[in-house]
XYZ file of C-alpha atoms in Angstrom:
735
model
C 141.680 90.739 238.467
C 141.079 93.214 235.631
C 144.507 92.483 234.111
C 143.658 88.776 233.738
C 140.715 89.544 231.429
C 140.866 89.596 227.621
C 141.883 92.899 226.074
C 138.425 93.770 224.675
C 136.631 92.841 227.920
C 139.263 94.655 229.980
C 138.665 97.840 228.029
C 134.880 97.516 228.465
C 135.267 97.018 232.202
C 137.411 100.153 232.511
C 134.782 102.178 230.660
C 132.104 100.793 233.023
C 134.082 101.844 236.100
C 134.612 105.326 234.660
C 130.845 105.608 234.014
C 130.068 104.540 237.576
C 132.411 107.223 238.952
C 130.640 109.896 236.921
C 127.205 108.746 238.178
C 128.406 108.807 241.782
C 129.622 112.370 241.355
C 126.220 113.457 240.047
C 124.467 111.712 242.908
C 126.614 113.508 245.473
C 125.315 116.773 244.033
C 121.719 115.513 244.301
C 122.226 114.504 247.921
C 123.598 117.941 248.692
C 120.526 119.570 247.138
C 117.602 117.483 248.402
C 119.063 115.864 251.535
C 120.889 118.584 253.487
C 120.849 116.472 256.641
C 122.222 113.350 254.903
C 125.901 112.924 254.140
C 127.103 111.149 250.969
C 129.032 108.647 253.025
C 125.992 107.613 255.045
C 123.865 107.348 251.882
C 126.510 105.180 250.167
C 126.720 103.050 253.297
C 122.997 102.498 253.160
C 123.099 101.640 249.460
C 125.940 99.181 250.031
C 123.968 97.537 252.820
C 121.181 96.537 250.453
C 121.158 92.845 249.459
C 121.810 91.900 245.790
C 118.302 90.466 245.463
C 116.739 93.826 246.119
C 117.516 94.952 242.583
C 116.858 92.967 239.367
C 120.086 91.956 237.635
C 120.331 94.643 234.883
C 123.285 96.708 233.811
C 125.526 98.130 236.500
C 124.402 101.738 235.990
C 120.688 100.827 236.011
C 121.178 98.764 239.188
C 122.981 101.588 240.936
C 120.240 104.039 239.907
C 117.454 101.771 241.204
C 119.265 101.326 244.533
C 119.623 105.085 244.836
C 115.927 105.739 244.296
C 114.708 102.879 246.510
C 116.783 104.117 249.454
C 116.287 107.869 249.101
C 112.504 107.789 248.576
C 111.689 107.130 252.311
C 114.106 109.896 253.329
C 112.446 112.343 250.953
C 109.001 111.387 252.302
C 110.087 111.995 255.926
C 111.585 115.424 255.181
C 109.127 116.905 252.681
C 105.908 115.056 253.361
C 103.512 113.188 251.124
C 103.516 115.852 248.444
C 106.540 113.992 247.009
C 104.309 110.992 246.461
C 105.518 109.027 249.481
C 103.326 107.672 252.338
C 104.386 107.491 255.973
C 104.922 103.998 257.156
C 107.390 101.542 258.569
C 110.974 101.816 257.329
C 112.661 98.941 255.477
C 114.838 96.651 257.506
C 118.537 97.457 257.680
C 120.743 94.866 255.941
C 124.413 94.094 256.504
C 126.893 95.363 253.899
C 127.784 92.923 251.095
C 131.064 91.095 251.250
C 133.977 91.901 248.891
C 133.496 88.507 247.239
C 129.902 89.345 246.313
C 130.954 92.675 244.869
C 133.673 91.109 242.731
C 131.292 88.390 241.563
C 128.700 90.931 240.522
C 131.360 92.995 238.695
C 132.671 89.918 236.866
C 129.148 89.010 235.723
C 128.656 92.466 234.309
C 132.054 92.382 232.586
C 131.263 89.019 230.978
C 128.006 90.425 229.654
C 129.868 93.356 228.131
C 132.397 90.923 226.606
C 129.570 88.963 225.029
C 128.200 92.110 223.502
C 131.602 93.046 222.146
C 131.972 89.527 220.727
C 128.600 89.729 219.001
C 129.548 93.075 217.530
C 132.908 91.677 216.323
C 131.143 88.674 214.767
C 128.726 90.879 212.874
C 131.586 93.122 211.767
C 133.620 90.104 210.593
C 130.671 88.714 208.624
C 130.169 92.080 206.946
C 133.858 92.420 206.080
C 134.111 88.817 204.856
C 131.015 89.239 202.742
C 132.358 92.445 201.251
C 135.695 90.797 200.489
C 133.964 87.804 198.904
C 131.820 90.089 196.782
C 134.849 92.083 195.625
C 136.723 88.851 194.860
C 133.731 87.572 192.903
C 133.550 90.778 190.869
C 137.289 90.682 190.164
C 137.156 86.983 189.265
C 134.203 87.607 186.984
C 136.077 90.442 185.305
C 139.206 88.289 185.020
C 137.329 85.365 183.492
C 135.294 87.488 181.099
C 136.469 87.507 177.493
C 135.066 90.567 175.751
C 134.214 90.808 172.075
C 137.006 92.267 169.985
C 139.736 91.262 172.454
C 143.379 91.203 171.336
C 145.668 88.686 173.039
C 149.107 89.855 174.140
C 152.100 87.530 174.624
C 155.351 88.615 176.317
C 157.957 86.051 175.388
C 160.524 86.396 178.138
C 158.385 86.497 181.257
C 157.923 82.822 182.094
C 159.085 79.513 180.694
C 157.384 76.878 178.576
C 158.224 73.315 179.566
C 157.795 70.175 177.491
C 156.457 68.076 180.374
C 154.645 69.196 183.534
C 157.066 70.255 186.271
C 157.182 67.635 189.053
C 159.603 69.238 191.524
C 158.659 71.563 194.376
C 160.402 74.921 194.077
C 159.692 78.558 194.801
C 159.421 79.637 191.107
C 157.234 76.628 190.262
C 154.908 77.206 193.194
C 154.514 80.883 192.288
C 153.956 80.095 188.635
C 151.349 77.420 189.359
C 149.532 79.566 191.906
C 149.198 82.384 189.388
C 148.563 80.203 186.307
C 151.799 81.541 184.799
C 153.375 78.329 183.544
C 152.607 76.554 180.272
C 153.455 73.121 179.074
C 154.037 73.008 175.341
C 150.766 71.110 174.880
C 148.849 73.786 176.843
C 150.354 76.466 174.613
C 149.237 74.612 171.482
C 145.786 74.028 172.933
C 145.374 77.705 173.791
C 146.192 78.701 170.208
C 143.734 76.036 169.035
C 140.976 77.523 171.187
C 141.556 80.956 169.667
C 140.809 79.544 166.204
C 137.115 79.034 167.022
C 136.687 81.940 169.462
C 135.188 84.818 167.479
C 135.640 87.166 170.435
C 139.390 87.264 169.735
C 140.364 89.609 166.889
C 144.151 89.751 167.159
C 147.384 88.282 168.524
C 150.284 90.562 169.464
C 153.657 89.076 170.440
C 156.398 91.125 172.110
C 159.882 89.720 171.390
C 161.741 92.451 173.295
C 163.863 91.718 176.331
C 162.723 92.532 179.856
C 166.301 92.576 181.123
C 165.400 90.242 183.965
C 167.610 87.773 185.754
C 165.025 85.046 185.159
C 165.771 85.120 181.432
C 168.995 83.197 181.956
C 167.135 80.305 183.533
C 164.199 80.253 181.131
C 163.812 76.956 179.339
C 164.379 77.456 175.619
C 162.318 75.991 172.842
C 164.102 74.042 170.136
C 163.703 74.074 166.388
C 161.076 71.300 166.282
C 158.888 73.131 168.794
C 159.303 76.427 166.927
C 158.244 74.738 163.715
C 155.092 73.448 165.373
C 154.351 76.899 166.806
C 154.724 78.396 163.329
C 152.338 75.767 161.960
C 149.854 76.528 164.760
C 150.014 80.265 163.993
C 149.501 79.594 160.276
C 146.491 77.386 161.083
C 145.151 80.114 163.362
C 145.404 82.694 160.589
C 143.660 80.429 158.066
C 140.840 79.578 160.480
C 140.262 83.215 161.411
C 140.119 84.339 157.775
C 137.547 81.626 157.065
C 135.384 82.645 160.034
C 135.819 86.426 160.123
C 136.996 87.370 156.666
C 140.331 88.573 155.330
C 141.951 91.337 157.353
C 139.630 90.942 160.357
C 142.260 89.174 162.472
C 145.724 90.691 162.867
C 148.956 88.887 163.754
C 151.622 91.361 164.892
C 155.177 90.828 166.157
C 157.173 93.730 167.573
C 160.459 94.180 169.410
C 163.186 96.649 170.258
C 165.758 94.243 168.812
C 165.872 90.510 168.086
C 167.953 88.442 170.503
C 168.585 85.545 168.102
C 167.845 84.338 164.602
C 165.443 81.777 166.122
C 163.389 84.647 167.562
C 163.186 86.101 164.094
C 162.342 82.681 162.607
C 159.220 82.537 164.783
C 158.329 86.189 164.114
C 158.158 85.580 160.352
C 154.973 83.552 160.905
C 153.146 86.836 161.690
C 151.484 89.284 159.302
C 153.578 92.263 160.386
C 156.995 92.658 162.015
C 157.818 95.941 163.744
C 161.243 96.843 165.181
C 162.662 99.945 166.817
C 165.119 102.146 164.836
C 168.193 100.936 166.744
C 167.284 97.253 166.573
C 169.055 94.530 164.607
C 168.535 90.982 163.337
C 171.267 88.368 164.000
C 170.451 86.283 160.927
C 173.495 84.025 161.330
C 172.173 80.533 160.709
C 173.187 77.414 162.609
C 176.552 76.350 163.963
C 177.877 73.857 166.464
C 180.931 73.856 168.707
C 182.342 70.644 170.148
C 185.243 70.804 172.598
C 187.748 67.922 172.476
C 189.179 66.858 175.836
C 191.664 64.145 174.905
C 194.666 66.417 175.371
C 193.397 67.560 178.764
C 193.033 64.003 180.070
C 196.433 63.094 178.636
C 198.013 65.924 180.618
C 196.451 64.886 183.902
C 197.336 61.234 183.257
C 193.871 59.669 182.842
C 193.261 57.191 180.029
C 189.776 57.035 178.494
C 188.858 53.980 176.442
C 185.662 54.181 174.370
C 183.736 51.410 172.690
C 181.315 52.426 169.948
C 179.249 50.416 167.483
C 178.791 52.409 164.280
C 181.285 54.753 162.660
C 178.888 57.697 163.015
C 178.354 57.272 166.753
C 180.022 60.355 168.206
C 178.757 60.454 171.804
C 182.150 59.643 173.389
C 184.552 60.861 170.717
C 184.868 64.294 172.340
C 186.661 62.575 175.239
C 188.847 60.186 173.249
C 189.635 61.975 169.939
C 191.656 65.086 169.186
C 189.876 65.844 165.889
C 186.636 65.076 164.044
C 186.559 61.724 162.334
C 185.588 61.882 158.662
C 182.230 60.019 159.050
C 181.241 62.097 162.059
C 182.157 65.368 160.354
C 180.208 64.332 157.273
C 177.133 63.434 159.333
C 177.284 66.663 161.337
C 177.504 68.797 158.207
C 174.559 66.965 156.639
C 172.463 67.500 159.748
C 173.337 71.195 160.070
C 172.656 71.855 156.394
C 169.276 70.128 156.588
C 168.187 72.095 159.654
C 169.607 75.384 158.364
C 167.808 74.985 155.042
C 164.547 74.426 156.917
C 165.029 77.662 158.866
C 165.782 79.794 155.805
C 162.988 78.108 153.855
C 160.523 78.974 156.622
C 161.710 82.584 156.755
C 161.455 82.805 152.959
C 157.851 81.578 153.005
C 156.857 83.907 155.812
C 158.416 86.990 154.160
C 157.820 85.990 150.523
C 155.765 89.053 149.592
C 158.319 91.451 151.072
C 161.404 89.608 149.784
C 159.992 89.417 146.259
C 159.964 93.213 146.120
C 163.728 93.428 146.666
C 165.905 92.123 143.867
C 169.381 90.891 144.694
C 171.907 90.001 141.984
C 175.394 88.577 142.173
C 178.097 88.143 139.591
C 178.542 84.612 138.322
C 181.835 83.020 137.327
C 181.304 83.918 133.676
C 180.782 87.585 134.590
C 177.010 87.738 134.148
C 174.580 88.927 136.817
C 172.333 86.304 138.391
C 169.226 87.155 140.403
C 168.951 85.219 143.644
C 165.839 83.445 144.867
C 164.574 84.159 148.380
C 166.488 81.303 150.043
C 169.703 82.437 148.372
C 168.968 86.055 149.379
C 168.732 85.025 153.017
C 171.970 83.020 152.910
C 173.641 86.018 151.306
C 172.354 88.235 154.123
C 173.625 85.730 156.704
C 177.186 86.477 155.580
C 176.585 90.156 156.492
C 174.745 89.579 159.786
C 173.892 91.117 162.136
C 171.727 93.416 160.028
C 170.889 96.846 161.395
C 167.410 98.364 161.302
C 167.926 100.158 157.993
C 169.253 97.046 156.274
C 166.439 94.941 157.723
C 163.815 97.354 156.423
C 165.522 97.762 153.049
C 165.705 94.010 152.409
C 162.131 93.304 153.515
C 162.961 91.505 156.744
C 160.747 93.910 158.759
C 157.705 95.941 157.760
C 158.324 99.185 159.635
C 160.544 100.856 162.181
C 158.598 102.254 165.084
C 158.327 102.226 168.859
C 156.006 99.854 170.615
C 152.955 101.287 172.285
C 150.922 99.988 175.203
C 147.860 98.286 173.799
C 144.549 97.401 175.429
C 144.909 93.638 175.366
C 144.159 90.458 177.289
C 147.174 88.349 178.222
C 147.534 84.811 176.903
C 147.701 83.556 180.499
C 144.394 85.186 181.363
C 142.776 83.879 178.191
C 144.046 80.362 178.895
C 142.517 80.433 182.389
C 139.134 81.767 181.262
C 138.820 79.606 178.167
C 139.970 76.412 179.905
C 137.172 76.821 182.464
C 134.665 77.246 179.643
C 135.959 74.121 177.899
C 135.844 72.109 181.142
C 132.224 73.102 181.710
C 131.290 72.161 178.143
C 133.015 68.759 178.433
C 131.502 68.063 181.851
C 127.995 68.779 180.586
C 128.394 66.677 177.444
C 129.943 63.737 179.297
C 127.349 63.903 182.064
C 124.616 63.375 179.489
C 126.435 60.415 177.909
C 129.358 58.783 179.696
C 130.160 56.642 176.654
C 130.512 59.792 174.538
C 134.215 60.128 175.400
C 137.362 59.316 173.478
C 140.273 59.605 175.864
C 143.808 60.373 174.678
C 146.578 60.240 177.297
C 149.874 62.097 176.807
C 152.849 60.441 178.532
C 156.226 62.189 178.602
C 159.827 61.044 178.371
C 162.236 63.975 178.630
C 165.894 64.434 179.455
C 168.536 61.790 180.000
C 167.211 58.230 180.102
C 168.037 56.370 183.306
C 166.774 53.381 185.230
C 164.471 53.801 188.221
C 160.865 54.158 189.286
C 160.998 57.876 190.096
C 160.574 60.914 187.870
C 161.474 60.082 184.266
C 163.121 56.766 185.190
C 162.590 53.932 182.736
C 160.541 51.849 185.169
C 158.376 54.835 186.137
C 157.580 55.744 182.516
C 156.855 52.092 181.679
C 154.429 51.943 184.607
C 152.680 55.079 183.365
C 152.297 53.519 179.912
C 150.901 50.288 181.378
C 148.501 52.160 183.696
C 147.190 54.263 180.815
C 146.809 51.130 178.706
C 144.659 49.495 181.399
C 142.645 52.638 182.173
C 139.056 52.247 180.864
C 138.750 55.948 179.983
C 141.942 55.970 177.860
C 141.467 54.866 174.253
C 144.847 55.918 172.811
C 148.272 57.048 174.021
C 150.611 59.728 172.715
C 154.171 58.996 173.870
C 155.901 62.394 173.766
C 159.705 62.022 173.654
C 162.331 64.748 173.967
C 165.495 62.822 174.848
C 168.912 62.211 173.372
C 169.279 58.773 174.949
C 170.917 57.199 177.953
C 170.722 53.816 179.636
C 169.792 51.054 177.110
C 168.288 48.878 179.852
C 165.780 51.621 180.693
C 164.997 52.073 177.002
C 164.310 48.351 176.655
C 161.937 48.495 179.637
C 159.915 51.291 178.037
C 160.018 49.576 174.621
C 158.355 46.487 176.113
C 155.621 48.583 177.797
C 154.785 50.275 174.486
C 154.673 46.926 172.692
C 152.415 45.424 175.381
C 149.859 48.231 175.079
C 149.864 48.321 171.275
C 150.018 44.559 170.580
C 148.375 42.908 173.604
C 145.907 45.561 174.804
C 145.197 46.679 171.238
C 145.342 50.381 172.042
C 147.185 52.630 169.582
C 150.391 54.261 170.818
C 151.602 57.198 168.733
C 155.157 58.359 169.415
C 155.600 62.123 169.080
C 159.192 63.358 168.775
C 160.100 66.791 170.126
C 163.400 68.585 169.548
C 165.408 65.368 169.819
C 164.544 61.664 169.963
C 167.822 59.923 169.291
C 169.619 56.783 170.423
C 167.770 55.494 173.516
C 164.952 57.968 172.848
C 164.312 56.319 169.483
C 164.781 52.845 171.007
C 161.913 53.435 173.473
C 159.556 54.379 170.616
C 160.523 51.666 168.145
C 157.449 49.509 168.891
C 154.928 52.364 168.667
C 151.957 52.035 166.324
C 153.017 55.211 164.496
C 155.886 57.708 164.827
C 155.403 61.439 164.189
C 158.330 63.884 164.094
C 158.812 67.531 163.155
C 161.083 68.283 160.176
C 163.621 69.772 162.581
C 163.653 66.898 165.054
C 167.090 65.397 165.660
C 166.495 61.648 165.543
C 167.998 58.267 164.692
C 171.472 57.673 166.110
C 170.821 53.942 166.184
C 174.059 52.856 167.801
C 175.822 52.231 171.098
C 178.721 53.988 172.795
C 180.360 53.625 176.216
C 183.363 55.052 178.035
C 185.825 53.137 180.233
C 188.188 55.377 182.267
C 191.506 54.183 183.678
C 193.516 56.080 186.287
C 197.161 54.831 186.319
C 199.058 54.502 189.595
C 201.659 56.978 188.288
C 199.017 59.694 188.022
C 197.902 59.153 191.597
C 201.498 59.049 192.804
C 202.012 62.617 191.561
C 199.329 63.670 194.018
C 200.832 61.550 196.810
C 198.163 58.853 196.552
C 198.884 55.133 196.487
C 196.284 52.508 195.633
C 196.398 48.928 196.891
C 193.886 46.724 195.067
C 192.665 43.450 196.574
C 190.486 41.575 194.072
C 189.135 38.049 194.482
C 188.410 37.585 190.761
C 189.632 38.879 187.430
C 186.157 40.220 186.762
C 186.062 42.561 189.725
C 189.679 43.578 189.098
C 188.974 44.565 185.486
C 185.877 46.485 186.586
C 187.985 48.873 188.672
C 189.030 52.231 187.181
C 192.425 51.695 188.797
C 193.067 48.576 186.694
C 193.760 48.756 182.980
C 191.538 46.175 181.261
C 193.474 43.382 179.570
C 192.710 42.109 176.068
C 190.274 39.468 177.273
C 188.324 41.901 179.430
C 188.196 44.490 176.669
C 186.936 41.915 174.155
C 184.136 40.913 176.512
C 183.263 44.603 176.965
C 183.137 45.102 173.190
C 181.060 41.940 172.757
C 178.474 43.226 175.235
C 178.259 46.473 173.247
C 177.709 44.510 170.037
C 174.946 42.523 171.705
C 173.140 45.716 172.758
C 173.504 47.105 169.235
C 172.109 43.928 167.672
C 169.117 44.067 170.041
C 168.594 47.738 169.122
C 168.579 46.951 165.392
C 166.194 44.013 165.903
C 163.755 46.201 167.865
C 163.759 48.827 165.111
C 163.429 46.191 162.393
C 160.387 44.627 164.068
C 158.688 47.868 164.989
C 159.274 49.657 161.682
C 158.646 46.538 159.597
C 162.025 46.884 157.909
C 164.630 44.267 157.126
C 167.838 44.145 159.126
C 169.775 45.349 156.073
C 167.428 48.334 155.647
C 167.912 49.299 159.264
C 171.696 48.922 158.992
C 171.728 51.375 156.091
C 170.256 54.125 158.262
C 171.826 53.031 161.581
C 175.482 52.764 162.700
C 175.011 55.840 164.914
C 173.955 58.159 162.110
C 171.873 61.179 163.129
C 169.038 62.443 160.918
C 166.761 65.421 160.767
C 163.077 64.595 161.015
C 162.594 65.415 157.340
C 165.324 62.960 156.284
C 164.127 60.332 158.778
C 160.707 60.488 157.138
C 162.292 59.786 153.778
C 164.246 56.743 154.963
C 161.360 55.145 156.908
C 162.331 55.877 160.497
C 159.328 58.204 160.839
C 155.759 57.646 159.584
C 154.522 61.225 159.438
C 155.880 64.764 159.695
C 154.113 66.876 162.279
C 154.066 68.018 165.861
C 152.342 67.107 169.096
C 148.943 68.315 167.881
C 149.242 66.129 164.780
C 150.164 63.140 166.948
C 147.068 63.637 169.112
C 144.899 63.900 165.991
C 146.432 60.705 164.603
C 145.852 58.863 167.887
C 142.209 59.930 167.775
C 141.896 58.692 164.189
C 143.324 55.300 165.119
C 140.996 54.902 168.119
C 137.720 56.352 166.869
C 136.698 53.202 164.961
C 135.506 51.714 168.262
C 133.538 54.823 169.256
C 129.973 55.839 168.348
C 129.348 58.905 166.235
C 129.297 62.230 168.034
C 131.994 61.390 170.591
C 133.930 64.109 172.429
C 137.721 63.925 172.549
C 139.294 64.491 175.968
C 143.081 64.866 176.168
C 144.773 64.437 179.543
C 148.343 64.320 180.791
C 149.011 60.920 182.352
C 149.639 60.527 185.179
C 148.427 63.851 186.606
C 150.916 65.774 188.724
C 150.429 64.776 192.363
C 150.958 67.123 195.314
C 153.766 66.373 197.729
C 151.497 65.044 200.488
C 149.931 62.498 198.087
C 153.345 61.254 196.969
C 154.415 60.814 200.589
C 151.235 58.941 201.565
C 151.442 56.652 198.514
C 155.081 55.725 199.091
C 155.816 51.983 199.271
C 157.673 52.245 202.559
C 158.594 54.756 205.266
C 162.054 54.959 203.723
C 160.561 55.862 200.328
C 158.346 58.477 201.969
C 161.342 60.025 203.714
C 163.260 59.964 200.429
C 160.420 61.806 198.675
C 160.257 64.386 201.441
C 164.038 64.771 201.490
C 164.235 65.288 197.718
C 161.435 67.829 197.813
C 163.106 69.754 200.624
C 166.417 69.661 198.756
C 164.713 71.028 195.624
C 163.014 73.681 197.713
C 166.301 74.672 199.330
C 168.043 74.904 195.985
C 165.260 77.060 194.595
C 165.466 79.412 197.586
C 169.231 79.768 197.158
C 168.763 80.288 193.423
C 166.089 82.892 194.021
C 168.318 84.751 196.470
C 171.276 84.682 194.083
C 169.189 85.822 191.113
C 167.283 88.472 193.015
C 164.203 87.015 194.639
C 162.103 90.142 194.617
C 162.580 90.653 190.894
C 161.910 86.988 190.165
C 158.714 86.934 192.212
C 157.426 90.223 190.812
C 157.937 89.038 187.264
C 156.429 85.617 187.889
C 153.250 87.363 189.014
C 152.919 89.330 185.796
C 150.507 88.141 183.125
C 152.806 87.093 180.329
C 154.468 84.099 178.762
C 158.098 83.250 178.212
C 159.151 81.446 175.078
C 162.873 82.248 175.157
C 164.477 80.498 172.214
C 167.902 79.322 171.165
C 169.105 76.647 168.805
C 170.767 73.592 170.268
C 171.977 70.484 168.514
C 172.706 67.533 170.723
C 172.818 63.832 170.010
C 174.299 60.902 171.771
């Protein structure tokens, strides 16, 4: 029976039995001393014969003691007389011994009572431990969320990634990053720097560009030139604001590293007051370049014909598959784009290091034999021919301020500051809006990133159009910022999003400001053509107003070499010409080209209407030509140069005419990221719910495999650290 009890109760019962054995041993000694004529067995027999009601139901030991005294008192009175306090009289009636069932029942009752006591003790102990843990957690949370006066913010660039749009997929790295507030969207990063401007508790910003040597670096999402330019502008605005509030020299911007990984790292570092590098470091000040492989010869060798149809001599999206060299217009356009972007990089470096570069004179011999002193931009281009530059050369030319080793500083991480300050801002907004619900000007940021495709999931054209329409109909949204970082894709999806933007801006009368990221070309520009205003960074790759498509053909001879024979049964010429195993005839190819021309004409008309330009003006900047943001601003494709923060400010300006004075701006990402369970419950059908679950499980499985291949322990440990990853490279891509 004892083995069937819970572990705690079982242990208490065993202790009770051991205590009873000890008491019985003591009582045997007493019997031997005071009752020489009575044997222990006869006394125990008499005690056992007593009914259960003779003793009040107390603890087992107290009950046994009371039985002992009640039975032995008459015996003591008979043997020793009344001096023991007992009177002669009739003896108590003799009772029959209790049954085994009664004994077990009485023992079980006592064991249950002990179990209840143990349970009460465990409950009290649990409450004490839980309270202590909650108090410790509160103290740690309070310490974590406390921003002390004189704090210096520390940023480690290669710890976690910065994404343009919120991450929608379920994966191990994303879950860890979200749980520990480690991930940033680009907007959150800009907002955090904006908060620092007016926070007088913060007296410095230190950025570590050195490598951690982690496997996660290879998968970190890089920031492009347009985003780097906006970060530089945000840092410059931060410096100006701090000098106005605290005074000159009271806020320090410091960048340090062991060595710079790329010239784009150095480009960002030149926005800081001081650059420090270790004695064996170097700066790869190369400038921009692009490499485009040409696959025509490869497909010729394997016997596959690729036919491309492009509208616009500059449209180069498919030429890498069909050409064996650069065409003259495409080469000209690529060189113009690279030169524009490269000049912007060297110009930015020259402005950031002007004081240091001015101290170092550089002269070159001209063609007539005279020496000519170079300006700062020319100095940097001259240094690019000698790159990479070692530490001594970097110090001697003014590219760095000093050579030294980094030291551990008492700082607060940017992640921790973002968490603490965001809670403060939320409380301030909640209080202000609670007092006056009409005191809100809502700006919604809607994203379009990556390849443009049709569909109502993720970044599909239908899904993004629905988000735009929902934000337009939302009563708490007064303006929309349409953030685009896409090189194009399906024109049908672009047309769907174009119509949604036009509906909100023209019919619902809410301003829609398009904000271009690193690239907004081809279909990316198409989707934004009807926006109220377009804002782009100087380094944004944009334009590419044109159309291109690829039509593969696999001849029967090619398949025969692999032992494959194709028999085609087609009930119409249309379906036959649509097959990759049928070479399109002249009529089919003309119809294909005509459909491309129709899409191009629609594209030009959309741009003409949205930008308020004539068809001829659009044609002059179209035909597939790619522009930098700075050049697009000059030719009318862009209204204003600036980044995401500037686009939000412009949207507020366009919407505030309908708001009373003293409003509070609230910026939200629309729609908010939904957890997996919400997406499953809101699915249109059981099949859609299963699809959502399947995709999430597939993403989760891929992330687990990726984590195992990359070293899961290292990835998890680093994702838990308080840092921020802004790994940067330069990429030029247009379609």
